[in-house]
Short mmCIF file of C-alpha atoms in Angstrom, two decimals:
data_model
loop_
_atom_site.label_atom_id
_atom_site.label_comp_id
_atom_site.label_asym_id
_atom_site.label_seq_id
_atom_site.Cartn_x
_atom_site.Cartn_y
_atom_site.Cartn_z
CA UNK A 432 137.04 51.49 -10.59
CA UNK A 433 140.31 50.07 -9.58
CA UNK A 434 143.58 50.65 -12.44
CA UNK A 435 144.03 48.08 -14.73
CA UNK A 436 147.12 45.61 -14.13
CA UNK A 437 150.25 46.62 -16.86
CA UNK A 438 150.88 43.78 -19.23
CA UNK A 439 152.80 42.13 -17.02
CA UNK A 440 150.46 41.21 -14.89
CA UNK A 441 152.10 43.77 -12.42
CA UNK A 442 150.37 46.89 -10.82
CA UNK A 443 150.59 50.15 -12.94
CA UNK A 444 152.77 53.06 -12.00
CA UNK A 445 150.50 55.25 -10.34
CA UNK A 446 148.51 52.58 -8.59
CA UNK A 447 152.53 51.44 -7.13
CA UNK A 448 152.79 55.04 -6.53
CA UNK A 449 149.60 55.37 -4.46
CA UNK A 450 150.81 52.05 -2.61
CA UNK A 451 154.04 53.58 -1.60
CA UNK A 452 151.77 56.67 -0.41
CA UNK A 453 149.77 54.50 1.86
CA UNK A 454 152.83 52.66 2.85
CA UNK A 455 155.15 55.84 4.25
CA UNK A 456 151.84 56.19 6.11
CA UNK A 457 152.30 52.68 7.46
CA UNK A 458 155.32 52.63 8.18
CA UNK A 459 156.82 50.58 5.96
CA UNK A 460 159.50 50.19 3.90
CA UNK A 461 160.03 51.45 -0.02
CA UNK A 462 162.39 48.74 -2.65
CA UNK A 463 163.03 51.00 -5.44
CA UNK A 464 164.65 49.33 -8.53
CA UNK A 465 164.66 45.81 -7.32
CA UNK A 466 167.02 44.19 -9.22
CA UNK A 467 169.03 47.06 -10.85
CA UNK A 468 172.37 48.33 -9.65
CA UNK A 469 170.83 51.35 -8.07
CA UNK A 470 168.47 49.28 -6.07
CA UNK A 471 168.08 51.07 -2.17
CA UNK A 472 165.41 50.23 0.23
CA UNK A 473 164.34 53.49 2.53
CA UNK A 474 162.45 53.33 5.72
CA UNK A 475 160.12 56.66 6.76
CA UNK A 476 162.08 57.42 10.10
CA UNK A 477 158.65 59.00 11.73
CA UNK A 478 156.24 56.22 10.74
CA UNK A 479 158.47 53.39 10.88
CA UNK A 480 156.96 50.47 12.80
CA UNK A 481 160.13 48.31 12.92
CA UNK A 482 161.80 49.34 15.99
CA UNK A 483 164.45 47.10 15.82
CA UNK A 484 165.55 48.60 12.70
CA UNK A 485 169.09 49.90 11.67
CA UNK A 486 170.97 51.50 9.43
CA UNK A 487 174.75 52.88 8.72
CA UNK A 488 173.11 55.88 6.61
CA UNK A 489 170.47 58.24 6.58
CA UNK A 490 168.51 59.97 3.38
CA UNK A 491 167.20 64.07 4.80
CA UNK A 492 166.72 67.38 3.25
CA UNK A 493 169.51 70.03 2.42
CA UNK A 494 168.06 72.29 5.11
CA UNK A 495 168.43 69.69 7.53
CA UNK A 496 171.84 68.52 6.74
CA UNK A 497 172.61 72.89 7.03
CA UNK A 498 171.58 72.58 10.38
CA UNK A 499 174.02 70.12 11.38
CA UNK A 500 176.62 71.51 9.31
CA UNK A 501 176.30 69.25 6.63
CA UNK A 502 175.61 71.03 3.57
CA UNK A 503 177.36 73.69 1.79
CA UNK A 504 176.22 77.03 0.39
CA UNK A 505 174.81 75.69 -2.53
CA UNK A 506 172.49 72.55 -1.51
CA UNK A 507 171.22 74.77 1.32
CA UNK A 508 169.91 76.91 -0.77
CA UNK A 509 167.80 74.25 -2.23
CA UNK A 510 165.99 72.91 1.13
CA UNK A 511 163.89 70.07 -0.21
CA UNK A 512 166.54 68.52 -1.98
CA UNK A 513 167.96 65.77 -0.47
CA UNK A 514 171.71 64.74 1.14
CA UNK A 515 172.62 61.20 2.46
CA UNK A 516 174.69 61.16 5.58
CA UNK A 517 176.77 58.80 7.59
CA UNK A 518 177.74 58.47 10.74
CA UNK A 519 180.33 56.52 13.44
CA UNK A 520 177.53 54.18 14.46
CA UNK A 521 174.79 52.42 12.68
CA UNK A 522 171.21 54.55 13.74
CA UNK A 523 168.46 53.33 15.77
CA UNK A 524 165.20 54.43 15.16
CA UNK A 525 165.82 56.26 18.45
CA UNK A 526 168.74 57.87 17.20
CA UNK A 527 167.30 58.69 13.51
CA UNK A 528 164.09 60.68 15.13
CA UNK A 529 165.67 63.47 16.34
CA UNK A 530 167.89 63.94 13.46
CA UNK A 531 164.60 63.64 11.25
CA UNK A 532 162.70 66.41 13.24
CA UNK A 533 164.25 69.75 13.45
CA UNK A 534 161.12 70.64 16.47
CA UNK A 535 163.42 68.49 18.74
CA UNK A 536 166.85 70.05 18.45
CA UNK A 537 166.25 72.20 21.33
CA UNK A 538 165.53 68.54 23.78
CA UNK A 539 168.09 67.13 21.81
CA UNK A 540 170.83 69.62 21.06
CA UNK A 541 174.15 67.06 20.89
CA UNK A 542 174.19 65.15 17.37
CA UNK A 543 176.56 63.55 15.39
CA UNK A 544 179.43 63.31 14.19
CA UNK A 545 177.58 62.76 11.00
CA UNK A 546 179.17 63.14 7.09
CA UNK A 547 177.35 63.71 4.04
CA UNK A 548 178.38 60.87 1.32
CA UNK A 549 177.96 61.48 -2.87
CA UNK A 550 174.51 60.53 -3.97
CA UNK A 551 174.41 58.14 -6.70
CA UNK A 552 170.62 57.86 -6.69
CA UNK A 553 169.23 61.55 -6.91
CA UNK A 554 166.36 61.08 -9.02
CA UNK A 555 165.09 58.00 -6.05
CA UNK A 556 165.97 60.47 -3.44
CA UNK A 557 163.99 63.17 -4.84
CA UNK A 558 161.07 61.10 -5.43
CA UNK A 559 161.68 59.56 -1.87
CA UNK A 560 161.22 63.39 -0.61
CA UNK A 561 158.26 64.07 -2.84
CA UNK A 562 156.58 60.91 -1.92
CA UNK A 563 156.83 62.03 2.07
CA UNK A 564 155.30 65.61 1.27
CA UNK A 565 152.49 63.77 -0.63
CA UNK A 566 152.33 61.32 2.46
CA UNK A 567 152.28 63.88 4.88
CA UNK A 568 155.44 63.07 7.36
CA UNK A 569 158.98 64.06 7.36
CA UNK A 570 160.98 63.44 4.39
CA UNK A 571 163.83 61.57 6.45
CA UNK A 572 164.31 57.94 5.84
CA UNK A 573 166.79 54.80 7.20
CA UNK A 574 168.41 53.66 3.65
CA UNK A 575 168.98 50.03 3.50
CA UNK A 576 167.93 49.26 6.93
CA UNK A 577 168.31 45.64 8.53
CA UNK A 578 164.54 44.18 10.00
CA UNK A 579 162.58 46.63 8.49
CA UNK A 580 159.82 43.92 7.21
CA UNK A 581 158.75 43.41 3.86
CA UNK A 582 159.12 46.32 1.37
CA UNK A 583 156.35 47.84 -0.87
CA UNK A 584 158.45 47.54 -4.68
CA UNK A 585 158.18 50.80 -7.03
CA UNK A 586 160.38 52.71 -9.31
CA UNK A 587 161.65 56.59 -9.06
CA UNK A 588 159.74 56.91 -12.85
CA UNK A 589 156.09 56.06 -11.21
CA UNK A 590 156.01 59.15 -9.39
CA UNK A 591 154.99 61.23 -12.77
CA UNK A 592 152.34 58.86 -13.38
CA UNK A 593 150.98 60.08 -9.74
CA UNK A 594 148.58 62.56 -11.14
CA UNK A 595 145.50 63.53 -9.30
CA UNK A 596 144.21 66.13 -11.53
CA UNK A 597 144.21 64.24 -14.78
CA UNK A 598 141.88 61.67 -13.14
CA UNK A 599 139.85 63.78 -11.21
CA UNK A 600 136.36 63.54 -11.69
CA UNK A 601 132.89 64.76 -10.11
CA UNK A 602 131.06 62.36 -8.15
CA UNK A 603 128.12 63.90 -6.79
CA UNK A 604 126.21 67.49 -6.07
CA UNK A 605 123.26 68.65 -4.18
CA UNK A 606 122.02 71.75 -3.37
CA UNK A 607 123.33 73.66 0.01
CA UNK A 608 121.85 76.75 1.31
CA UNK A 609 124.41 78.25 3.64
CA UNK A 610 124.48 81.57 5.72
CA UNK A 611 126.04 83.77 3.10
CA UNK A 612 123.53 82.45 0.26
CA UNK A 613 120.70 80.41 0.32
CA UNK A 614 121.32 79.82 -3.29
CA UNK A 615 123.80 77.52 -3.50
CA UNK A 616 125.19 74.08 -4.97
CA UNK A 617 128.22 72.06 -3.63
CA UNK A 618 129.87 69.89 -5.90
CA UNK A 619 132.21 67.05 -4.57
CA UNK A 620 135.45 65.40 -6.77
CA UNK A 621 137.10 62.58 -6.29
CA UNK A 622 140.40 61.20 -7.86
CA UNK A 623 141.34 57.18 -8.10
CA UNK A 624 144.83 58.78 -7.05
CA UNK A 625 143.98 60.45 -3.59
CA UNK A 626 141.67 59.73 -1.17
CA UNK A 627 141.08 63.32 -0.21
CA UNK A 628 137.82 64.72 -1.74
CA UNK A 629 137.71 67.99 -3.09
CA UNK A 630 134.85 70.35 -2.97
CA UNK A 631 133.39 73.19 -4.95
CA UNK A 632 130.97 75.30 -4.01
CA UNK A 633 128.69 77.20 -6.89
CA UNK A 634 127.13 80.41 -5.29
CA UNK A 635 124.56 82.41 -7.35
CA UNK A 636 123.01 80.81 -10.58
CA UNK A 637 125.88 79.37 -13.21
CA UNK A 638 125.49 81.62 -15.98
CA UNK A 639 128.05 81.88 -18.83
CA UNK A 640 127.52 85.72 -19.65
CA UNK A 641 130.06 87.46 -17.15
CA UNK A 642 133.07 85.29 -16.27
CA UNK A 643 132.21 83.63 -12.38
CA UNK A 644 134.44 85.20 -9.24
CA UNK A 645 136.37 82.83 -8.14
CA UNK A 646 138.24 81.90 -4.73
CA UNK A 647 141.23 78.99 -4.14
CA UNK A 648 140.80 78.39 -1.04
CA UNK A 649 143.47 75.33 0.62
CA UNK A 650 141.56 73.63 3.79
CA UNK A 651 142.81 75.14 7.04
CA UNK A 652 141.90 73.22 10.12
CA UNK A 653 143.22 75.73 12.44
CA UNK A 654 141.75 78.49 10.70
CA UNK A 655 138.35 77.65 8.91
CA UNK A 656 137.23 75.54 11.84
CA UNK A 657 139.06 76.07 14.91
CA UNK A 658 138.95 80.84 14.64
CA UNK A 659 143.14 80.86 14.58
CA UNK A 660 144.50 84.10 14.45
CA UNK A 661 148.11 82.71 13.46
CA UNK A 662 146.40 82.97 9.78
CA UNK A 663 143.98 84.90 8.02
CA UNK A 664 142.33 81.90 6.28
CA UNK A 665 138.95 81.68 8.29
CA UNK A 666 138.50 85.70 7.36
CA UNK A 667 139.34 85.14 3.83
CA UNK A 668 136.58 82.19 3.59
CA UNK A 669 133.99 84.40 4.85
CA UNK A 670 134.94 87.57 3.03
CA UNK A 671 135.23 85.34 -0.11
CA UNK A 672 131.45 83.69 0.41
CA UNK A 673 130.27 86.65 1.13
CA UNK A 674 131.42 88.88 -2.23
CA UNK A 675 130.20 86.13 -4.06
CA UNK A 676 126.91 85.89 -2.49
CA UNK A 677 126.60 89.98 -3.01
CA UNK A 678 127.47 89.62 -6.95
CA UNK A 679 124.47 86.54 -6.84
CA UNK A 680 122.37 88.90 -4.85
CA UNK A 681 122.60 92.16 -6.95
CA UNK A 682 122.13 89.85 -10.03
CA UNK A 683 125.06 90.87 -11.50
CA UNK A 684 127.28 87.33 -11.65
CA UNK A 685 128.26 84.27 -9.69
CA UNK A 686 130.94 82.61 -8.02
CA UNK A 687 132.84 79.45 -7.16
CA UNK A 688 134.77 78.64 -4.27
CA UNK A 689 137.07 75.60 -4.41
CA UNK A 690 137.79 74.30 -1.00
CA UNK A 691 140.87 72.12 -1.68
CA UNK A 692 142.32 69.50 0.72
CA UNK A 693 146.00 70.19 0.82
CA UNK A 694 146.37 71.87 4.77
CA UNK A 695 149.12 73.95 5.46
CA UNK A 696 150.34 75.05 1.69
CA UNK A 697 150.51 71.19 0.58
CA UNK A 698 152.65 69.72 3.44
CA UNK A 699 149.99 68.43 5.73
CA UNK A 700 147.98 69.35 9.26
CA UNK A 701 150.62 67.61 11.10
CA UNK A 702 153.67 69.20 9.42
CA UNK A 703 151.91 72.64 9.79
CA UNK A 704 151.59 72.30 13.28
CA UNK A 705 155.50 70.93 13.62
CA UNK A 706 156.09 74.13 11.71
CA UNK A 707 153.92 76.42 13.83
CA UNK A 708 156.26 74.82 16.91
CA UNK A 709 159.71 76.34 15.19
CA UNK A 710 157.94 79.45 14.48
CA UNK A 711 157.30 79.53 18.40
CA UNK A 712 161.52 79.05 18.51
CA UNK A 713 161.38 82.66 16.53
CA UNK A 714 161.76 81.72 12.66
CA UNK A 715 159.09 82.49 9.90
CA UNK A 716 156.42 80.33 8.07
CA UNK A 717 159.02 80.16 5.21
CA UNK A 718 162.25 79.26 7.58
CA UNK A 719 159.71 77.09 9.62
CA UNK A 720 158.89 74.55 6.06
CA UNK A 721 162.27 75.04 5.10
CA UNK A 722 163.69 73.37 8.30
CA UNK A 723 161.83 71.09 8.56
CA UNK A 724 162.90 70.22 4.70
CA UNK A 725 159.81 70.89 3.04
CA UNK A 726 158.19 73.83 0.53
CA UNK A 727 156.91 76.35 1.62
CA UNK A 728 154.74 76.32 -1.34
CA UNK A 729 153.15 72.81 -2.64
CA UNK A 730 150.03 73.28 -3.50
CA UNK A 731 148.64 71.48 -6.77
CA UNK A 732 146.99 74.38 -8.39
CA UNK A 733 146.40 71.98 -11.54
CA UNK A 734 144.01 70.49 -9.58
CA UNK A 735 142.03 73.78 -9.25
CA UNK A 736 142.07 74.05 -12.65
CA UNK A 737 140.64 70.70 -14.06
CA UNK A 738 137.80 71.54 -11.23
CA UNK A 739 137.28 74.20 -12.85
CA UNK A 740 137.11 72.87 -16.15
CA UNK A 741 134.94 70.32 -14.96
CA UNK A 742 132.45 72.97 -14.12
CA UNK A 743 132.95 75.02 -17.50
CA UNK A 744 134.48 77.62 -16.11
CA UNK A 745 137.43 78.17 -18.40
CA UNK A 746 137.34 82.06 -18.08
CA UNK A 747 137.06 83.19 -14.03
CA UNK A 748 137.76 86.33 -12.05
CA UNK A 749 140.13 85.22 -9.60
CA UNK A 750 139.65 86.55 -5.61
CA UNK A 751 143.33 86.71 -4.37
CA UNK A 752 146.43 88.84 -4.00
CA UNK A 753 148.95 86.03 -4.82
CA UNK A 754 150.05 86.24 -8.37
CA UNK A 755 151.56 82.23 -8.44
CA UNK A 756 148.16 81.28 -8.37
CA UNK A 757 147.12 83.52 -11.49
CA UNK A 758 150.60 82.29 -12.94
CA UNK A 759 149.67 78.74 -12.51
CA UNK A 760 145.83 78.54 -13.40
CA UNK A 761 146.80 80.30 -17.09
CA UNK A 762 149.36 77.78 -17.05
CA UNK A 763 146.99 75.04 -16.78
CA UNK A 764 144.88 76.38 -19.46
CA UNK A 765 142.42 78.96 -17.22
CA UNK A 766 142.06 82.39 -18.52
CA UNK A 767 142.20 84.56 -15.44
CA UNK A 768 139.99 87.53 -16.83
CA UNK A 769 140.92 89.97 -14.17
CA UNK A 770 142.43 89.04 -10.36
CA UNK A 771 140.42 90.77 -7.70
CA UNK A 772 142.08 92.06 -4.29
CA UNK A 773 141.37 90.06 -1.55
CA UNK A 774 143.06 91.75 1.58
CA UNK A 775 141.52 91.89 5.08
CA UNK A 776 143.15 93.04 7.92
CA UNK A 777 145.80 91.98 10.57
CA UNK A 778 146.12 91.17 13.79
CA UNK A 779 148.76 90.42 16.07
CA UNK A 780 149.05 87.07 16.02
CA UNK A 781 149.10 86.92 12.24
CA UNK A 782 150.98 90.27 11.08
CA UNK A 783 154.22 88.57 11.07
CA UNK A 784 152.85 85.81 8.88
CA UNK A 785 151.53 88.32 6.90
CA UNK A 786 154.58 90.52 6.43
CA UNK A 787 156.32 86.87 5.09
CA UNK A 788 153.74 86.31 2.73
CA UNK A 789 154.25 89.70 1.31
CA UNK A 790 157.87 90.17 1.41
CA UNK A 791 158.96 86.83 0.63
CA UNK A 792 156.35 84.98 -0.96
CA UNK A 793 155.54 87.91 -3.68
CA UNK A 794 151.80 88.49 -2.17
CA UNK A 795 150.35 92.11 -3.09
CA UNK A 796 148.46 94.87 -0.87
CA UNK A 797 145.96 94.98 -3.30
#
């Protein structure tokens, strides 16, 4: 079911927020404010179709401007946030690329001279910045660019409305014998919001007497599919089925794994991999995000939590050794009845990843 039009006759705030979603993808160009004083039109630099474009300034992250010397102590230290910049000429797309995408400073080592400008419009360039994460590309944009086509018209406000949890909804389930369990059912969500589908999968027989193990576990291409041994996310699916399916077996509880589509910690398959490339130029998975002006943690965790009220599990023993994600389920209403270690070994292709997740992401041994 499509969102009802506003009053006006005019699309609603998160349906113009999912638009402007689908149109970084695109390529084209956002008009937020339309008609107001702080009215600024930005292009996505990576997606942009309109090659002929230009533009006298640029919109990028804090951690981008540090690496050309742009930003000060204090807006480095917040790396998503963004800083507009000016420079001698007006950009071409050919020029902005580079300057968007940190993995190219080593072909392209010679930039600027570039100066950061006051920002009038913070709360449109944070939502800007937001809106590329959710979209999946750089957060760098061409503001006010000449022949950039027709822009897609939204305001900084219809962001919040963006909520995929608070719409999310199940859609269908079956049963799905698998090799860990033969007793099984998957369950698949779907939010009016997104279009990426979220899946649970319920091992053992749903019982409310002991609360059910439970396992987050964020899609990894790489991992999961592909046997990476950057990460230790295939390992941690299988160890996770597998406890489950021995609590099922033994008869004494159940357990749910949520297989949520937000790759690389909520910044996208592509962005991972761009990340993966500066951690192959010698900085970690936390320097690598933060370059390329992105968190190193966005996962929506709410998410997690209305599947798992969807389910009726509002009381779960939770499979992990990160405490955010105990932190954030009980903030979105989950009791987290006990958090079970979920450790497995390294190797070394992963044990500096590892060692970052532990000493500065706050992950625990056991």
């Amino acid at each position: 079911m499509s969102d009802p039009p506003s009053s006006l006759g005019q699309p609603s705030p998160e349906r113009r927020a999912a638009q402007a979603v689908d149109a970084l993808r695109h390529g084209w160009p956002l008009a937020f404010g339309a008609g107001t004083p702080d009215a600024v039109t930005l292009l996505p630099i990576e997606t942009a179709i309109a090659s002929e474009a230009t533009s006298g300034r640029l919109l990028i992250s804090a951690a981008r401007a540090a690496t050309l010397k742009l930003a000060n102590q204090r807006e480095a230290a917040v790396p998503h946030a963004p800083v507009l910049i000016h420079g001698g000429e007006p950009f071409t797309l050919a020029d902005a690329t580079p300057i968007a995408d940190p993995a190219l400073d080593l072909a392209n080592p010679l930039k600027g001279p570039f100066r950061a400008e006051p920002l009038a419009w913070e709360e449109t360039a944070r939502t800007a910045m937001e809106l590329a994460r959710v979209a999946g590309i750089l957060p760098a944009f061409m503001v006010d660019p000449r022949d950039a086509g027709e822009p897609h018209p939204l305001l900084a406000q219809d962001l919040a409305a963006y909520s995929e949890a608070a719409r999310l909804r199940i859609v269908t389930r079956a049963r799905l014998p698998i090799a860990a369990s033969e007793t099984c059912e998957i369950v698949a969500f779907r939010s009016p919001a997104d279009t990426r589908e979220h899946i649970a999968l319920i091992i053992g027989r749903q019982s409310g007497e002991k609360a059910p193990l439970v396992r987050l576990h964020s899609e990894c291409l790489t991992g999961d599919i592909l046997g990476s041994l950057k990460c230790d996310c295939g390992p941690q699916l299988d160890a996770a089925l597998h406890a489950m399916a021995t609590e099922a077996r033994e008869g004494s509880g159940w357990g749910i794994l949520l297989y949520l589509r937000q790759e690389g910690r909520g910044i996208g398959l592509v962005n991972k991999l761009r990340a993966y490339r500066l951690q192959d130029q010698g900085f970690d998975t936390v320097e690598a995000n933060q370059r390329l002006g992105l968190p190193d943690e966005a996962r929506d965790f709410p998410t997690a939590a209305r599947m798992l009220d969807l389910l009726g599990a509002g009381a779960i023993r939770l499979l992990t050794n990160n405490p955010a994600k105990v932190a954030a389920l009980e903030a979105a209403g989950i009791t987290v009845a006990e958090r079970v270690a979920h450790q497995l070994p390294e190797n070394p292709h992963n044990a500096r990843y590892l060692a970052t997740k532990r000493d500065r992401s706050g992950h625990l041994l056991t």
